[in-house]
Amino acid sequence: MRSWSTVHARKLVFPMVVVTSMLLPVAEAAFKIRSARVSGQSYLYLRDIAGFYGMQFQASGRHANLASRYSQLRFEVDKRECVLSGVKVNLSYAVGTAGDEIVVSQPDFHLLLEPIMRGGTLPGGAVGRIVIDPGHG
């Protein structure tokens, strides 16, 4: 037998997921993030990502900064890490360049940066268990 809160929570979460999934493509369609192919991998322009989130963009040599009043992201070319509001975050692929622009891999954007940056718009839930799986280098 299901509890009252479980049944009602599912009734509330499903419409939120549907509405969110419908609104996210509209927001993305309003602002185009350009992509480039670097070493066989799809990369996205950090300048466009900053514009997408309404952040200020500043690039100097091998470094790029994206900043808003809520968060700050720092990237360095050829490094597999970035700093998000003072916290070091490991990326799957090194930050690269396309022409004279700094780019970040599409998987890193969609699977790492996007969920962090849009955390407030994603449906939440209680964390029940965290599993740490050792031995993966």
mmCIF file of N, CA and C in Angstrom:
data_model
loop_
_atom_site.group_PDB
_atom_site.id
_atom_site.type_symbol
_atom_site.label_atom_id
_atom_site.label_comp_id
_atom_site.label_asym_id
_atom_site.label_seq_id
_atom_site.Cartn_x
_atom_site.Cartn_y
_atom_site.Cartn_z
ATOM 1 N N MET A 1 0.831 -1.170 0.000
ATOM 2 C CA MET A 1 0.000 0.000 0.000
ATOM 3 C C MET A 1 0.883 1.244 0.000
ATOM 4 N N ARG A 2 0.624 2.146 -0.894
ATOM 5 C CA ARG A 2 1.404 3.374 -0.998
ATOM 6 C C ARG A 2 0.887 4.415 -0.015
ATOM 7 N N SER A 3 1.823 5.224 0.450
ATOM 8 C CA SER A 3 1.421 6.275 1.378
ATOM 9 C C SER A 3 0.795 7.430 0.597
ATOM 10 N N TRP A 4 0.051 8.250 1.319
ATOM 11 C CA TRP A 4 -0.609 9.395 0.698
ATOM 12 C C TRP A 4 0.421 10.312 0.047
ATOM 13 N N SER A 5 1.570 10.564 0.719
ATOM 14 C CA SER A 5 2.561 11.497 0.192
ATOM 15 C C SER A 5 3.225 10.970 -1.079
ATOM 16 N N THR A 6 3.450 9.657 -1.170
ATOM 17 C CA THR A 6 4.068 9.087 -2.355
ATOM 18 C C THR A 6 3.159 9.247 -3.563
ATOM 19 N N VAL A 7 1.895 8.946 -3.418
ATOM 20 C CA VAL A 7 0.941 9.054 -4.522
ATOM 21 C C VAL A 7 0.814 10.503 -4.965
ATOM 22 N N HIS A 8 0.650 11.426 -4.028
ATOM 23 C CA HIS A 8 0.475 12.829 -4.377
ATOM 24 C C HIS A 8 1.767 13.449 -4.898
ATOM 25 N N ALA A 9 2.891 13.010 -4.367
ATOM 26 C CA ALA A 9 4.174 13.525 -4.859
ATOM 27 C C ALA A 9 4.362 13.158 -6.319
ATOM 28 N N ARG A 10 4.010 11.939 -6.687
ATOM 29 C CA ARG A 10 4.135 11.525 -8.091
ATOM 30 C C ARG A 10 3.206 12.336 -8.980
ATOM 31 N N LYS A 11 2.013 12.645 -8.487
ATOM 32 C CA LYS A 11 1.062 13.450 -9.260
ATOM 33 C C LYS A 11 1.589 14.868 -9.457
ATOM 34 N N LEU A 12 2.360 15.377 -8.507
ATOM 35 C CA LEU A 12 2.901 16.725 -8.622
ATOM 36 C C LEU A 12 4.200 16.762 -9.413
ATOM 37 N N VAL A 13 5.049 15.759 -9.244
ATOM 38 C CA VAL A 13 6.353 15.752 -9.910
ATOM 39 C C VAL A 13 6.209 15.555 -11.411
ATOM 40 N N PHE A 14 5.333 14.662 -11.850
ATOM 41 C CA PHE A 14 5.200 14.388 -13.283
ATOM 42 C C PHE A 14 4.837 15.648 -14.074
ATOM 43 N N PRO A 15 3.824 16.435 -13.663
ATOM 44 C CA PRO A 15 3.539 17.661 -14.421
ATOM 45 C C PRO A 15 4.709 18.640 -14.409
ATOM 46 N N MET A 16 5.454 18.706 -13.293
ATOM 47 C CA MET A 16 6.608 19.603 -13.246
ATOM 48 C C MET A 16 7.678 19.176 -14.243
ATOM 49 N N VAL A 17 7.904 17.881 -14.357
ATOM 50 C CA VAL A 17 8.895 17.372 -15.310
ATOM 51 C C VAL A 17 8.447 17.664 -16.737
ATOM 52 N N VAL A 18 7.176 17.457 -17.013
ATOM 53 C CA VAL A 18 6.647 17.704 -18.363
ATOM 54 C C VAL A 18 6.771 19.180 -18.718
ATOM 55 N N VAL A 19 6.370 20.064 -17.817
ATOM 56 C CA VAL A 19 6.441 21.503 -18.081
ATOM 57 C C VAL A 19 7.888 21.938 -18.245
ATOM 58 N N THR A 20 8.777 21.465 -17.373
ATOM 59 C CA THR A 20 10.186 21.824 -17.472
ATOM 60 C C THR A 20 10.776 21.345 -18.788
ATOM 61 N N SER A 21 10.459 20.132 -19.184
ATOM 62 C CA SER A 21 11.007 19.607 -20.439
ATOM 63 C C SER A 21 10.463 20.362 -21.641
ATOM 64 N N MET A 22 9.272 20.930 -21.509
ATOM 65 C CA MET A 22 8.710 21.717 -22.616
ATOM 66 C C MET A 22 9.329 23.102 -22.655
ATOM 67 N N LEU A 23 9.647 23.695 -21.503
ATOM 68 C CA LEU A 23 10.179 25.045 -21.466
ATOM 69 C C LEU A 23 11.660 25.114 -21.792
ATOM 70 N N LEU A 24 12.448 24.105 -21.417
ATOM 71 C CA LEU A 24 13.880 24.144 -21.672
ATOM 72 C C LEU A 24 14.213 24.253 -23.152
ATOM 73 N N PRO A 25 13.582 23.481 -24.054
ATOM 74 C CA PRO A 25 13.894 23.655 -25.469
ATOM 75 C C PRO A 25 13.530 25.038 -25.990
ATOM 76 N N VAL A 26 12.486 25.668 -25.440
ATOM 77 C CA VAL A 26 12.102 27.009 -25.870
ATOM 78 C C VAL A 26 13.201 27.991 -25.502
ATOM 79 N N ALA A 27 13.722 27.889 -24.288
ATOM 80 C CA ALA A 27 14.799 28.782 -23.868
ATOM 81 C C ALA A 27 16.039 28.557 -24.714
ATOM 82 N N GLU A 28 16.365 27.297 -25.006
ATOM 83 C CA GLU A 28 17.539 27.011 -25.810
ATOM 84 C C GLU A 28 17.355 27.484 -27.249
ATOM 85 N N ALA A 29 16.119 27.399 -27.754
ATOM 86 C CA ALA A 29 15.867 27.843 -29.124
ATOM 87 C C ALA A 29 16.032 29.341 -29.240
ATOM 88 N N ALA A 30 15.797 30.086 -28.159
ATOM 89 C CA ALA A 30 15.908 31.530 -28.187
ATOM 90 C C ALA A 30 17.359 31.990 -28.246
ATOM 91 N N PHE A 31 18.291 31.162 -27.837
ATOM 92 C CA PHE A 31 19.698 31.522 -27.843
ATOM 93 C C PHE A 31 20.497 30.361 -28.398
ATOM 94 N N LYS A 32 21.185 30.592 -29.477
ATOM 95 C CA LYS A 32 21.951 29.549 -30.152
ATOM 96 C C LYS A 32 23.360 29.458 -29.587
ATOM 97 N N ILE A 33 23.751 28.260 -29.165
ATOM 98 C CA ILE A 33 25.114 28.010 -28.714
ATOM 99 C C ILE A 33 25.846 27.312 -29.855
ATOM 100 N N ARG A 34 26.846 27.989 -30.386
ATOM 101 C CA ARG A 34 27.596 27.433 -31.518
ATOM 102 C C ARG A 34 28.470 26.272 -31.068
ATOM 103 N N SER A 35 28.732 25.372 -32.005
ATOM 104 C CA SER A 35 29.594 24.235 -31.706
ATOM 105 C C SER A 35 30.712 24.153 -32.737
ATOM 106 N N ALA A 36 31.770 23.460 -32.348
ATOM 107 C CA ALA A 36 32.913 23.237 -33.227
ATOM 108 C C ALA A 36 33.438 21.833 -32.968
ATOM 109 N N ARG A 37 34.068 21.266 -33.955
ATOM 110 C CA ARG A 37 34.658 19.939 -33.819
ATOM 111 C C ARG A 37 36.137 20.113 -33.487
ATOM 112 N N VAL A 38 36.584 19.553 -32.360
ATOM 113 C CA VAL A 38 37.983 19.631 -31.942
ATOM 114 C C VAL A 38 38.435 18.218 -31.609
ATOM 115 N N SER A 39 39.422 17.732 -32.330
ATOM 116 C CA SER A 39 39.964 16.378 -32.120
ATOM 117 C C SER A 39 38.864 15.318 -32.127
ATOM 118 N N GLY A 40 37.912 15.462 -33.034
ATOM 119 C CA GLY A 40 36.848 14.483 -33.182
ATOM 120 C C GLY A 40 35.717 14.594 -32.171
ATOM 121 N N GLN A 41 35.792 15.554 -31.263
ATOM 122 C CA GLN A 41 34.777 15.734 -30.219
ATOM 123 C C GLN A 41 34.029 17.046 -30.466
ATOM 124 N N SER A 42 32.747 17.068 -30.157
ATOM 125 C CA SER A 42 31.946 18.278 -30.286
ATOM 126 C C SER A 42 32.183 19.193 -29.082
ATOM 127 N N TYR A 43 32.524 20.444 -29.345
ATOM 128 C CA TYR A 43 32.781 21.443 -28.310
ATOM 129 C C TYR A 43 31.845 22.626 -28.497
ATOM 130 N N LEU A 44 31.536 23.324 -27.400
ATOM 131 C CA LEU A 44 30.668 24.494 -27.424
ATOM 132 C C LEU A 44 31.456 25.730 -27.014
ATOM 133 N N TYR A 45 31.125 26.863 -27.627
ATOM 134 C CA TYR A 45 31.825 28.113 -27.363
ATOM 135 C C TYR A 45 31.437 28.657 -25.989
ATOM 136 N N LEU A 46 32.440 28.911 -25.128
ATOM 137 C CA LEU A 46 32.170 29.442 -23.793
ATOM 138 C C LEU A 46 31.510 30.816 -23.855
ATOM 139 N N ARG A 47 31.842 31.600 -24.854
ATOM 140 C CA ARG A 47 31.222 32.920 -25.023
ATOM 141 C C ARG A 47 29.707 32.771 -25.188
ATOM 142 N N ASP A 48 29.283 31.776 -25.961
ATOM 143 C CA ASP A 48 27.853 31.543 -26.185
ATOM 144 C C ASP A 48 27.183 30.976 -24.930
ATOM 145 N N ILE A 49 27.900 30.116 -24.202
ATOM 146 C CA ILE A 49 27.358 29.561 -22.961
ATOM 147 C C ILE A 49 27.126 30.692 -21.957
ATOM 148 N N ALA A 50 28.079 31.623 -21.876
ATOM 149 C CA ALA A 50 27.911 32.771 -20.981
ATOM 150 C C ALA A 50 26.666 33.566 -21.369
ATOM 151 N N GLY A 51 26.478 33.815 -22.649
ATOM 152 C CA GLY A 51 25.292 34.537 -23.107
ATOM 153 C C GLY A 51 24.011 33.778 -22.815
ATOM 154 N N PHE A 52 24.054 32.474 -22.962
ATOM 155 C CA PHE A 52 22.895 31.625 -22.698
ATOM 156 C C PHE A 52 22.428 31.761 -21.253
ATOM 157 N N TYR A 53 23.384 31.845 -20.309
ATOM 158 C CA TYR A 53 23.064 31.977 -18.895
ATOM 159 C C TYR A 53 22.976 33.432 -18.424
ATOM 160 N N GLY A 54 23.178 34.383 -19.330
ATOM 161 C CA GLY A 54 23.141 35.792 -18.943
ATOM 162 C C GLY A 54 24.336 36.190 -18.090
ATOM 163 N N MET A 55 25.473 35.552 -18.336
ATOM 164 C CA MET A 55 26.683 35.826 -17.562
ATOM 165 C C MET A 55 27.629 36.714 -18.362
ATOM 166 N N GLN A 56 28.504 37.400 -17.656
ATOM 167 C CA GLN A 56 29.556 38.184 -18.294
ATOM 168 C C GLN A 56 30.660 37.224 -18.723
ATOM 169 N N PHE A 57 31.246 37.474 -19.889
ATOM 170 C CA PHE A 57 32.322 36.623 -20.396
ATOM 171 C C PHE A 57 33.582 37.441 -20.534
ATOM 172 N N GLN A 58 34.705 36.886 -20.060
ATOM 173 C CA GLN A 58 35.990 37.539 -20.211
ATOM 174 C C GLN A 58 37.035 36.472 -20.506
ATOM 175 N N ALA A 59 37.788 36.660 -21.579
ATOM 176 C CA ALA A 59 38.858 35.737 -21.936
ATOM 177 C C ALA A 59 40.169 36.509 -21.994
ATOM 178 N N SER A 60 41.217 35.896 -21.477
ATOM 179 C CA SER A 60 42.533 36.495 -21.486
ATOM 180 C C SER A 60 43.548 35.379 -21.685
ATOM 181 N N GLY A 61 44.134 35.334 -22.871
ATOM 182 C CA GLY A 61 45.111 34.292 -23.166
ATOM 183 C C GLY A 61 44.479 32.911 -23.101
ATOM 184 N N ARG A 62 44.945 32.073 -22.184
ATOM 185 C CA ARG A 62 44.468 30.691 -22.059
ATOM 186 C C ARG A 62 43.374 30.534 -21.011
ATOM 187 N N HIS A 63 42.891 31.642 -20.462
ATOM 188 C CA HIS A 63 41.894 31.598 -19.393
ATOM 189 C C HIS A 63 40.588 32.247 -19.837
ATOM 190 N N ALA A 64 39.482 31.719 -19.330
ATOM 191 C CA ALA A 64 38.166 32.308 -19.580
ATOM 192 C C ALA A 64 37.388 32.333 -18.272
ATOM 193 N N ASN A 65 36.665 33.432 -18.051
ATOM 194 C CA ASN A 65 35.830 33.585 -16.860
ATOM 195 C C ASN A 65 34.403 33.899 -17.286
ATOM 196 N N LEU A 66 33.461 33.223 -16.653
ATOM 197 C CA LEU A 66 32.044 33.510 -16.812
ATOM 198 C C LEU A 66 31.558 33.917 -15.431
ATOM 199 N N ALA A 67 30.884 35.065 -15.331
ATOM 200 C CA ALA A 67 30.487 35.542 -14.009
ATOM 201 C C ALA A 67 29.089 36.149 -14.036
ATOM 202 N N SER A 68 28.382 35.886 -12.955
ATOM 203 C CA SER A 68 27.096 36.534 -12.701
ATOM 204 C C SER A 68 27.083 36.889 -11.226
ATOM 205 N N ARG A 69 25.997 37.472 -10.758
ATOM 206 C CA ARG A 69 25.949 37.802 -9.329
ATOM 207 C C ARG A 69 25.774 36.558 -8.473
ATOM 208 N N TYR A 70 25.424 35.431 -9.106
ATOM 209 C CA TYR A 70 25.195 34.186 -8.374
ATOM 210 C C TYR A 70 26.366 33.216 -8.408
ATOM 211 N N SER A 71 27.126 33.216 -9.489
ATOM 212 C CA SER A 71 28.196 32.228 -9.613
ATOM 213 C C SER A 71 29.302 32.730 -10.526
ATOM 214 N N GLN A 72 30.424 32.038 -10.450
ATOM 215 C CA GLN A 72 31.574 32.353 -11.293
ATOM 216 C C GLN A 72 32.197 31.050 -11.752
ATOM 217 N N LEU A 73 32.534 30.976 -13.037
ATOM 218 C CA LEU A 73 33.201 29.812 -13.614
ATOM 219 C C LEU A 73 34.532 30.266 -14.204
ATOM 220 N N ARG A 74 35.596 29.494 -13.924
ATOM 221 C CA ARG A 74 36.913 29.781 -14.491
ATOM 222 C C ARG A 74 37.410 28.549 -15.228
ATOM 223 N N PHE A 75 37.889 28.758 -16.442
ATOM 224 C CA PHE A 75 38.398 27.679 -17.289
ATOM 225 C C PHE A 75 39.797 28.017 -17.753
ATOM 226 N N GLU A 76 40.606 26.977 -18.006
ATOM 227 C CA GLU A 76 41.936 27.151 -18.568
ATOM 228 C C GLU A 76 42.112 26.147 -19.697
ATOM 229 N N VAL A 77 42.603 26.616 -20.833
ATOM 230 C CA VAL A 77 42.795 25.779 -22.014
ATOM 231 C C VAL A 77 43.751 24.636 -21.677
ATOM 232 N N ASP A 78 43.457 23.460 -22.221
ATOM 233 C CA ASP A 78 44.229 22.227 -22.056
ATOM 234 C C ASP A 78 44.171 21.656 -20.640
ATOM 235 N N LYS A 79 43.258 22.113 -19.821
ATOM 236 C CA LYS A 79 43.066 21.567 -18.471
ATOM 237 C C LYS A 79 41.723 20.851 -18.419
ATOM 238 N N ARG A 80 41.675 19.757 -17.660
ATOM 239 C CA ARG A 80 40.441 18.984 -17.504
ATOM 240 C C ARG A 80 39.731 19.345 -16.202
ATOM 241 N N GLU A 81 39.821 20.595 -15.834
ATOM 242 C CA GLU A 81 39.125 21.048 -14.644
ATOM 243 C C GLU A 81 38.691 22.498 -14.835
ATOM 244 N N CYS A 82 37.687 22.885 -14.065
ATOM 245 C CA CYS A 82 37.268 24.273 -14.008
ATOM 246 C C CYS A 82 36.969 24.571 -12.548
ATOM 247 N N VAL A 83 36.815 25.840 -12.237
ATOM 248 C CA VAL A 83 36.488 26.244 -10.875
ATOM 249 C C VAL A 83 35.113 26.899 -10.922
ATOM 250 N N LEU A 84 34.181 26.335 -10.178
ATOM 251 C CA LEU A 84 32.809 26.820 -10.134
ATOM 252 C C LEU A 84 32.546 27.390 -8.752
ATOM 253 N N SER A 85 32.468 28.696 -8.672
ATOM 254 C CA SER A 85 32.236 29.398 -7.399
ATOM 255 C C SER A 85 33.188 28.910 -6.304
ATOM 256 N N GLY A 86 34.466 28.790 -6.669
ATOM 257 C CA GLY A 86 35.489 28.408 -5.709
ATOM 258 C C GLY A 86 35.693 26.919 -5.527
ATOM 259 N N VAL A 87 34.891 26.092 -6.202
ATOM 260 C CA VAL A 87 34.998 24.638 -6.070
ATOM 261 C C VAL A 87 35.587 24.060 -7.348
ATOM 262 N N LYS A 88 36.684 23.286 -7.212
ATOM 263 C CA LYS A 88 37.299 22.658 -8.384
ATOM 264 C C LYS A 88 36.412 21.511 -8.868
ATOM 265 N N VAL A 89 36.110 21.515 -10.162
ATOM 266 C CA VAL A 89 35.253 20.506 -10.773
ATOM 267 C C VAL A 89 36.042 19.844 -11.898
ATOM 268 N N ASN A 90 36.103 18.521 -11.900
ATOM 269 C CA ASN A 90 36.828 17.793 -12.943
ATOM 270 C C ASN A 90 35.935 17.577 -14.153
ATOM 271 N N LEU A 91 36.492 17.838 -15.322
ATOM 272 C CA LEU A 91 35.783 17.675 -16.586
ATOM 273 C C LEU A 91 36.177 16.353 -17.238
ATOM 274 N N SER A 92 35.350 15.864 -18.136
ATOM 275 C CA SER A 92 35.680 14.645 -18.876
ATOM 276 C C SER A 92 36.711 14.897 -19.963
ATOM 277 N N TYR A 93 36.671 16.094 -20.547
ATOM 278 C CA TYR A 93 37.567 16.453 -21.648
ATOM 279 C C TYR A 93 38.249 17.779 -21.313
ATOM 280 N N ALA A 94 39.456 17.950 -21.815
ATOM 281 C CA ALA A 94 40.182 19.198 -21.598
ATOM 282 C C ALA A 94 39.489 20.345 -22.330
ATOM 283 N N VAL A 95 39.553 21.514 -21.733
ATOM 284 C CA VAL A 95 39.056 22.730 -22.377
ATOM 285 C C VAL A 95 39.929 22.965 -23.599
ATOM 286 N N GLY A 96 39.333 23.391 -24.700
ATOM 287 C CA GLY A 96 40.087 23.557 -25.939
ATOM 288 C C GLY A 96 39.891 24.916 -26.571
ATOM 289 N N THR A 97 40.396 25.023 -27.794
ATOM 290 C CA THR A 97 40.210 26.247 -28.573
ATOM 291 C C THR A 97 39.698 25.877 -29.960
ATOM 292 N N ALA A 98 38.909 26.764 -30.506
ATOM 293 C CA ALA A 98 38.442 26.675 -31.894
ATOM 294 C C ALA A 98 38.714 28.051 -32.491
ATOM 295 N N GLY A 99 39.745 28.129 -33.305
ATOM 296 C CA GLY A 99 40.187 29.440 -33.776
ATOM 297 C C GLY A 99 40.767 30.192 -32.591
ATOM 298 N N ASP A 100 40.263 31.393 -32.339
ATOM 299 C CA ASP A 100 40.741 32.164 -31.188
ATOM 300 C C ASP A 100 39.741 32.153 -30.027
ATOM 301 N N GLU A 101 38.765 31.240 -30.089
ATOM 302 C CA GLU A 101 37.736 31.129 -29.046
ATOM 303 C C GLU A 101 38.005 29.931 -28.136
ATOM 304 N N ILE A 102 37.660 30.052 -26.858
ATOM 305 C CA ILE A 102 37.800 28.962 -25.895
ATOM 306 C C ILE A 102 36.502 28.170 -25.875
ATOM 307 N N VAL A 103 36.642 26.829 -25.903
ATOM 308 C CA VAL A 103 35.481 25.943 -26.000
ATOM 309 C C VAL A 103 35.542 24.854 -24.929
ATOM 310 N N VAL A 104 34.355 24.335 -24.560
ATOM 311 C CA VAL A 104 34.237 23.241 -23.600
ATOM 312 C C VAL A 104 33.457 22.122 -24.282
ATOM 313 N N SER A 105 33.761 20.878 -23.953
ATOM 314 C CA SER A 105 33.125 19.755 -24.639
ATOM 315 C C SER A 105 31.618 19.738 -24.398
ATOM 316 N N GLN A 106 30.899 19.285 -25.404
ATOM 317 C CA GLN A 106 29.443 19.209 -25.308
ATOM 318 C C GLN A 106 29.006 18.255 -24.190
ATOM 319 N N PRO A 107 29.640 17.070 -24.026
ATOM 320 C CA PRO A 107 29.242 16.216 -22.905
ATOM 321 C C PRO A 107 29.457 16.886 -21.546
ATOM 322 N N ASP A 108 30.558 17.620 -21.383
ATOM 323 C CA ASP A 108 30.791 18.313 -20.114
ATOM 324 C C ASP A 108 29.718 19.372 -19.867
ATOM 325 N N PHE A 109 29.302 20.064 -20.909
ATOM 326 C CA PHE A 109 28.249 21.068 -20.760
ATOM 327 C C PHE A 109 26.930 20.413 -20.353
ATOM 328 N N HIS A 110 26.505 19.415 -21.114
ATOM 329 C CA HIS A 110 25.192 18.813 -20.877
ATOM 330 C C HIS A 110 25.114 17.954 -19.622
ATOM 331 N N LEU A 111 26.186 17.245 -19.304
ATOM 332 C CA LEU A 111 26.131 16.305 -18.190
ATOM 333 C C LEU A 111 26.668 16.863 -16.876
ATOM 334 N N LEU A 112 27.454 17.937 -16.937
ATOM 335 C CA LEU A 112 28.045 18.472 -15.715
ATOM 336 C C LEU A 112 27.615 19.916 -15.455
ATOM 337 N N LEU A 113 27.918 20.810 -16.378
ATOM 338 C CA LEU A 113 27.655 22.226 -16.142
ATOM 339 C C LEU A 113 26.158 22.554 -16.142
ATOM 340 N N GLU A 114 25.437 22.043 -17.094
ATOM 341 C CA GLU A 114 24.003 22.344 -17.218
ATOM 342 C C GLU A 114 23.218 21.940 -15.970
ATOM 343 N N PRO A 115 23.367 20.734 -15.443
ATOM 344 C CA PRO A 115 22.632 20.395 -14.220
ATOM 345 C C PRO A 115 23.019 21.259 -13.019
ATOM 346 N N ILE A 116 24.280 21.659 -12.935
ATOM 347 C CA ILE A 116 24.701 22.515 -11.826
ATOM 348 C C ILE A 116 24.125 23.912 -11.991
ATOM 349 N N MET A 117 24.234 24.458 -13.180
ATOM 350 C CA MET A 117 23.777 25.826 -13.416
ATOM 351 C C MET A 117 22.255 25.949 -13.360
ATOM 352 N N ARG A 118 21.550 24.905 -13.740
ATOM 353 C CA ARG A 118 20.091 24.946 -13.743
ATOM 354 C C ARG A 118 19.480 24.137 -12.609
ATOM 355 N N GLY A 119 20.231 23.905 -11.568
ATOM 356 C CA GLY A 119 19.765 23.074 -10.467
ATOM 357 C C GLY A 119 18.402 23.462 -9.939
ATOM 358 N N GLY A 120 18.082 24.748 -9.899
ATOM 359 C CA GLY A 120 16.803 25.210 -9.381
ATOM 360 C C GLY A 120 15.625 24.865 -10.264
ATOM 361 N N THR A 121 15.863 24.592 -11.547
ATOM 362 C CA THR A 121 14.757 24.292 -12.456
ATOM 363 C C THR A 121 14.516 22.803 -12.610
ATOM 364 N N LEU A 122 15.417 21.993 -12.080
ATOM 365 C CA LEU A 122 15.253 20.547 -12.190
ATOM 366 C C LEU A 122 14.446 20.022 -11.012
ATOM 367 N N PRO A 123 13.614 19.019 -11.236
ATOM 368 C CA PRO A 123 12.843 18.478 -10.118
ATOM 369 C C PRO A 123 13.776 17.858 -9.082
ATOM 370 N N GLY A 124 13.506 18.139 -7.824
ATOM 371 C CA GLY A 124 14.369 17.651 -6.761
ATOM 372 C C GLY A 124 13.788 16.432 -6.081
ATOM 373 N N GLY A 125 14.571 15.869 -5.258
ATOM 374 C CA GLY A 125 14.131 14.718 -4.487
ATOM 375 C C GLY A 125 15.097 14.504 -3.350
ATOM 376 N N ALA A 126 14.671 13.765 -2.396
ATOM 377 C CA ALA A 126 15.524 13.472 -1.253
ATOM 378 C C ALA A 126 16.598 12.473 -1.655
ATOM 379 N N VAL A 127 17.819 12.698 -1.179
ATOM 380 C CA VAL A 127 18.902 11.763 -1.428
ATOM 381 C C VAL A 127 18.759 10.632 -0.422
ATOM 382 N N GLY A 128 18.603 9.425 -0.926
ATOM 383 C CA GLY A 128 18.412 8.275 -0.057
ATOM 384 C C GLY A 128 19.703 7.578 0.287
ATOM 385 N N ARG A 129 20.608 7.499 -0.683
ATOM 386 C CA ARG A 129 21.838 6.752 -0.464
ATOM 387 C C ARG A 129 22.890 7.249 -1.454
ATOM 388 N N ILE A 130 24.116 7.396 -0.976
ATOM 389 C CA ILE A 130 25.241 7.733 -1.829
ATOM 390 C C ILE A 130 26.192 6.554 -1.802
ATOM 391 N N VAL A 131 26.566 6.062 -2.986
ATOM 392 C CA VAL A 131 27.455 4.901 -3.074
ATOM 393 C C VAL A 131 28.784 5.378 -3.649
ATOM 394 N N ILE A 132 29.850 5.075 -2.945
ATOM 395 C CA ILE A 132 31.199 5.395 -3.415
ATOM 396 C C ILE A 132 31.818 4.093 -3.891
ATOM 397 N N ASP A 133 32.171 4.071 -5.175
ATOM 398 C CA ASP A 133 32.702 2.870 -5.799
ATOM 399 C C ASP A 133 34.199 3.042 -6.021
ATOM 400 N N PRO A 134 35.049 2.503 -5.156
ATOM 401 C CA PRO A 134 36.493 2.697 -5.283
ATOM 402 C C PRO A 134 37.083 1.894 -6.437
ATOM 403 N N GLY A 135 38.274 2.293 -6.827
ATOM 404 C CA GLY A 135 39.010 1.512 -7.803
ATOM 405 C C GLY A 135 38.875 1.977 -9.236
ATOM 406 N N HIS A 136 38.417 3.205 -9.446
ATOM 407 C CA HIS A 136 38.274 3.707 -10.810
ATOM 408 C C HIS A 136 39.268 4.807 -11.096
ATOM 409 N N GLY A 137 40.480 4.676 -10.593
ATOM 410 C CA GLY A 137 41.590 5.562 -10.885
ATOM 411 C C GLY A 137 41.468 6.899 -10.323
#
